[in-house]
Amino acid sequence: MAAREIPVYLFTGFLDGGKSTFVQSTLEDRRFNSGEKTLLIRCEEGEVEYDFSAFSGDNVFLRNFEEEEEFNEKALRDAADESDCERVIIEYNGMWMLDDLYNAMPDSWAVYQEFMFADAGTFLAYNANMRQLTFDKLKSAELVVFNRFLPEMNKQDFHKIVRGASRRADIAYEDPKGNVVYDDIEDPLPF
């Protein structure tokens, strides 16, 4: 008998990019968190701690991975078995390569959605100094969110970097007050 497919929701990006805050609000939302047993995997300690009491139900089980060497298929399978999870949410370490995650995932796990979060104030510096890590997080993201985006910032600078890695990712710019504007910059045709 084939193992049941376990959906994985993947949140990538760098420290202080907004991953934990987004995961927190997602698990507070009854439309998403309606009782499914959820394994929450955190691969880095951010500045925001999860408030489990605010989650929509007591169905979330946390597993921390602090060292990349611990993050392997057996450890992930064991965590899934211990939690008897129906789905997985991964807050992935921005300094770890995504191929390592995909190589470690059990065969029955399938990434359903992948989001990348970045602080707009530090993203361009990350890209200039750690281009390989930045490209790695952008190449397969379905949605890229630039948090703390200020009016004086040039959307074109961010847009070009994302499009250099992915033509399909949606891009959102969130200002410090939480207002979101989606990218509407038209890409030139490839011919």
mmCIF file of C-alpha atoms in Angstrom:
data_model
loop_
_atom_site.group_PDB
_atom_site.id
_atom_site.type_symbol
_atom_site.label_atom_id
_atom_site.label_comp_id
_atom_site.label_asym_id
_atom_site.label_seq_id
_atom_site.Cartn_x
_atom_site.Cartn_y
_atom_site.Cartn_z
ATOM 1 C CA MET A 1 0.000 0.000 0.000
ATOM 2 C CA ALA A 2 1.388 3.432 -0.976
ATOM 3 C CA ALA A 3 1.986 5.958 1.765
ATOM 4 C CA ARG A 4 -0.463 8.843 1.836
ATOM 5 C CA GLU A 5 0.853 12.082 0.410
ATOM 6 C CA ILE A 6 1.657 14.694 3.046
ATOM 7 C CA PRO A 7 1.373 18.307 1.892
ATOM 8 C CA VAL A 8 4.288 20.570 2.783
ATOM 9 C CA TYR A 9 4.038 24.354 3.042
ATOM 10 C CA LEU A 10 7.518 25.830 2.773
ATOM 11 C CA PHE A 11 8.543 29.245 4.100
ATOM 12 C CA THR A 12 12.029 30.384 3.095
ATOM 13 C CA GLY A 13 14.023 33.585 3.394
ATOM 14 C CA PHE A 14 16.550 35.227 5.648
ATOM 15 C CA LEU A 15 16.477 36.232 9.304
ATOM 16 C CA ASP A 16 14.032 39.013 10.114
ATOM 17 C CA GLY A 17 12.238 38.520 6.804
ATOM 18 C CA GLY A 18 8.830 37.780 8.328
ATOM 19 C CA LYS A 19 8.602 33.984 8.041
ATOM 20 C CA SER A 20 7.601 33.330 11.675
ATOM 21 C CA THR A 21 5.059 36.143 11.696
ATOM 22 C CA PHE A 22 3.423 34.789 8.541
ATOM 23 C CA VAL A 23 3.413 31.214 9.865
ATOM 24 C CA GLN A 24 1.871 32.461 13.128
ATOM 25 C CA SER A 25 -0.962 34.287 11.349
ATOM 26 C CA THR A 26 -1.526 31.323 9.023
ATOM 27 C CA LEU A 27 -1.948 28.923 11.949
ATOM 28 C CA GLU A 28 -4.272 31.372 13.702
ATOM 29 C CA ASP A 29 -6.561 31.408 10.645
ATOM 30 C CA ARG A 30 -9.408 28.888 10.982
ATOM 31 C CA ARG A 31 -9.740 28.715 7.184
ATOM 32 C CA PHE A 32 -6.268 27.145 7.011
ATOM 33 C CA ASN A 33 -5.972 25.560 10.438
ATOM 34 C CA SER A 34 -9.252 23.724 10.801
ATOM 35 C CA GLY A 35 -8.053 20.788 12.884
ATOM 36 C CA GLU A 36 -5.491 18.956 10.740
ATOM 37 C CA LYS A 37 -2.566 17.590 12.727
ATOM 38 C CA THR A 38 0.283 19.855 11.692
ATOM 39 C CA LEU A 39 3.994 19.274 12.108
ATOM 40 C CA LEU A 40 5.711 22.655 12.341
ATOM 41 C CA ILE A 41 9.416 22.399 11.573
ATOM 42 C CA ARG A 42 11.566 25.371 12.519
ATOM 43 C CA CYS A 43 15.137 25.424 11.260
ATOM 44 C CA GLU A 44 16.288 28.677 12.828
ATOM 45 C CA GLU A 45 15.506 30.736 15.893
ATOM 46 C CA GLY A 46 14.083 34.036 14.734
ATOM 47 C CA GLU A 47 13.160 37.072 16.728
ATOM 48 C CA VAL A 48 9.484 36.073 16.840
ATOM 49 C CA GLU A 49 8.445 33.178 19.062
ATOM 50 C CA TYR A 50 5.350 31.191 18.176
ATOM 51 C CA ASP A 51 2.293 31.753 20.380
ATOM 52 C CA PHE A 52 0.681 28.317 20.391
ATOM 53 C CA SER A 53 -2.228 29.573 22.513
ATOM 54 C CA ALA A 54 -3.311 31.797 19.599
ATOM 55 C CA PHE A 55 -3.359 28.949 17.070
ATOM 56 C CA SER A 56 -6.741 27.740 15.901
ATOM 57 C CA GLY A 57 -6.716 24.536 17.955
ATOM 58 C CA ASP A 58 -4.113 22.413 19.737
ATOM 59 C CA ASN A 59 -3.174 20.405 16.664
ATOM 60 C CA VAL A 60 0.308 21.853 16.003
ATOM 61 C CA PHE A 61 3.450 19.949 16.969
ATOM 62 C CA LEU A 62 6.804 21.754 16.885
ATOM 63 C CA ARG A 63 10.126 20.179 15.928
ATOM 64 C CA ASN A 64 13.272 22.319 15.945
ATOM 65 C CA PHE A 65 16.333 21.605 13.835
ATOM 66 C CA GLU A 66 19.231 23.798 14.905
ATOM 67 C CA GLU A 67 21.998 22.047 12.971
ATOM 68 C CA GLU A 68 21.884 21.245 9.295
ATOM 69 C CA GLU A 69 23.411 17.812 9.953
ATOM 70 C CA GLU A 70 20.311 16.888 12.028
ATOM 71 C CA PHE A 71 18.021 17.680 9.101
ATOM 72 C CA ASN A 72 17.791 14.380 7.237
ATOM 73 C CA GLU A 73 15.160 12.002 5.919
ATOM 74 C CA LYS A 74 15.136 9.753 8.999
ATOM 75 C CA ALA A 75 14.719 12.704 11.381
ATOM 76 C CA LEU A 76 11.912 14.144 9.257
ATOM 77 C CA ARG A 77 10.161 10.783 8.999
ATOM 78 C CA ASP A 78 10.504 10.250 12.767
ATOM 79 C CA ALA A 79 9.041 13.713 13.471
ATOM 80 C CA ALA A 80 6.117 13.001 11.139
ATOM 81 C CA ASP A 81 5.476 9.625 12.773
ATOM 82 C CA GLU A 82 5.661 11.060 16.318
ATOM 83 C CA SER A 83 3.178 13.819 15.488
ATOM 84 C CA ASP A 84 0.981 11.614 13.273
ATOM 85 C CA CYS A 85 0.768 14.718 11.096
ATOM 86 C CA GLU A 86 -1.547 15.291 8.168
ATOM 87 C CA ARG A 87 0.563 18.166 6.838
ATOM 88 C CA VAL A 88 3.904 19.870 7.407
ATOM 89 C CA ILE A 89 4.914 23.518 7.645
ATOM 90 C CA ILE A 90 8.633 24.219 7.343
ATOM 91 C CA GLU A 91 10.273 27.490 8.335
ATOM 92 C CA TYR A 92 13.562 26.886 6.564
ATOM 93 C CA ASN A 93 16.930 28.360 7.487
ATOM 94 C CA GLY A 94 17.947 31.005 4.953
ATOM 95 C CA MET A 95 21.587 29.930 5.101
ATOM 96 C CA TRP A 96 20.793 26.320 4.121
ATOM 97 C CA MET A 97 20.430 25.338 0.473
ATOM 98 C CA LEU A 98 16.993 24.184 -0.720
ATOM 99 C CA ASP A 99 18.385 21.169 -2.561
ATOM 100 C CA ASP A 100 19.375 19.758 0.835
ATOM 101 C CA LEU A 101 15.762 20.079 1.978
ATOM 102 C CA TYR A 102 14.402 18.412 -1.133
ATOM 103 C CA ASN A 103 16.947 15.590 -0.845
ATOM 104 C CA ALA A 104 16.005 15.033 2.814
ATOM 105 C CA MET A 105 12.224 15.023 2.329
ATOM 106 C CA PRO A 106 10.517 11.634 2.631
ATOM 107 C CA ASP A 107 9.063 10.372 -0.650
ATOM 108 C CA SER A 108 5.483 10.808 0.582
ATOM 109 C CA TRP A 109 5.994 14.538 1.222
ATOM 110 C CA ALA A 110 5.032 16.978 -1.534
ATOM 111 C CA VAL A 111 5.608 20.725 -1.475
ATOM 112 C CA TYR A 112 2.197 22.288 -2.098
ATOM 113 C CA GLN A 113 3.275 25.925 -1.727
ATOM 114 C CA GLU A 114 6.589 27.729 -1.358
ATOM 115 C CA PHE A 115 6.900 31.296 -0.091
ATOM 116 C CA MET A 116 10.007 33.450 0.229
ATOM 117 C CA PHE A 117 10.162 36.364 2.680
ATOM 118 C CA ALA A 118 12.742 39.138 2.814
ATOM 119 C CA ASP A 119 13.234 42.386 4.662
ATOM 120 C CA ALA A 120 13.272 44.979 1.866
ATOM 121 C CA GLY A 121 15.854 47.018 3.781
ATOM 122 C CA THR A 122 18.445 44.223 3.709
ATOM 123 C CA PHE A 123 17.496 42.213 0.615
ATOM 124 C CA LEU A 124 19.648 44.078 -1.898
ATOM 125 C CA ALA A 125 22.695 43.686 0.364
ATOM 126 C CA TYR A 126 21.976 39.960 0.776
ATOM 127 C CA ASN A 127 21.750 39.638 -2.985
ATOM 128 C CA ALA A 128 24.978 41.582 -3.545
ATOM 129 C CA ASN A 129 26.941 39.588 -0.961
ATOM 130 C CA MET A 130 25.266 36.157 -1.024
ATOM 131 C CA ARG A 131 23.818 35.900 -4.510
ATOM 132 C CA GLN A 132 23.856 32.082 -4.558
ATOM 133 C CA LEU A 133 21.784 31.876 -1.364
ATOM 134 C CA THR A 134 19.383 34.538 -2.622
ATOM 135 C CA PHE A 135 18.936 32.839 -6.006
ATOM 136 C CA ASP A 136 18.436 29.509 -4.216
ATOM 137 C CA LYS A 137 15.451 30.886 -2.277
ATOM 138 C CA LEU A 138 13.933 32.660 -5.292
ATOM 139 C CA LYS A 139 14.221 29.955 -7.958
ATOM 140 C CA SER A 140 11.223 27.883 -6.878
ATOM 141 C CA ALA A 141 9.175 30.324 -4.773
ATOM 142 C CA GLU A 142 5.590 30.882 -5.841
ATOM 143 C CA LEU A 143 5.303 34.123 -3.883
ATOM 144 C CA VAL A 144 8.076 36.508 -2.840
ATOM 145 C CA VAL A 145 7.152 38.980 -0.112
ATOM 146 C CA PHE A 146 9.281 42.049 0.555
ATOM 147 C CA ASN A 147 8.428 43.233 4.070
ATOM 148 C CA ARG A 148 8.979 46.760 5.380
ATOM 149 C CA PHE A 149 8.984 48.132 1.841
ATOM 150 C CA LEU A 150 9.288 51.925 1.921
ATOM 151 C CA PRO A 151 7.897 54.358 -0.679
ATOM 152 C CA GLU A 152 11.377 55.596 -1.600
ATOM 153 C CA MET A 153 12.522 52.089 -2.558
ATOM 154 C CA ASN A 154 12.600 51.244 -6.265
ATOM 155 C CA LYS A 155 10.397 48.226 -7.023
ATOM 156 C CA GLN A 156 12.261 47.709 -10.298
ATOM 157 C CA ASP A 157 15.469 46.804 -8.382
ATOM 158 C CA PHE A 158 13.643 44.022 -6.526
ATOM 159 C CA HIS A 159 11.622 42.929 -9.539
ATOM 160 C CA LYS A 160 14.741 42.401 -11.695
ATOM 161 C CA ILE A 161 16.380 40.174 -9.074
ATOM 162 C CA VAL A 162 13.278 38.019 -8.677
ATOM 163 C CA ARG A 163 12.758 37.724 -12.435
ATOM 164 C CA GLY A 164 16.406 36.754 -12.873
ATOM 165 C CA ALA A 165 15.646 33.658 -10.806
ATOM 166 C CA SER A 166 11.993 32.985 -11.640
ATOM 167 C CA ARG A 167 9.545 34.213 -14.254
ATOM 168 C CA ARG A 168 6.555 32.678 -12.473
ATOM 169 C CA ALA A 169 6.817 33.982 -8.901
ATOM 170 C CA ASP A 170 4.294 36.543 -7.734
ATOM 171 C CA ILE A 171 5.890 39.503 -5.970
ATOM 172 C CA ALA A 172 4.327 41.411 -3.063
ATOM 173 C CA TYR A 173 5.571 44.572 -1.379
ATOM 174 C CA GLU A 174 4.365 45.037 2.204
ATOM 175 C CA ASP A 175 4.839 48.409 3.862
ATOM 176 C CA PRO A 176 5.603 48.787 7.605
ATOM 177 C CA LYS A 177 1.867 49.216 8.347
ATOM 178 C CA GLY A 178 1.016 45.870 6.721
ATOM 179 C CA ASN A 179 -0.457 47.224 3.483
ATOM 180 C CA VAL A 180 0.355 44.955 0.546
ATOM 181 C CA VAL A 181 0.787 45.931 -3.097
ATOM 182 C CA TYR A 182 1.400 43.283 -5.743
ATOM 183 C CA ASP A 183 3.983 43.762 -8.442
ATOM 184 C CA ASP A 184 2.524 44.950 -11.720
ATOM 185 C CA ILE A 185 5.740 45.670 -13.607
ATOM 186 C CA GLU A 186 5.417 44.306 -17.132
ATOM 187 C CA ASP A 187 8.197 41.989 -18.188
ATOM 188 C CA PRO A 188 9.554 42.373 -21.719
ATOM 189 C CA LEU A 189 8.821 39.534 -24.088
ATOM 190 C CA PRO A 190 11.699 37.076 -24.485
ATOM 191 C CA PHE A 191 12.101 37.661 -28.245
#
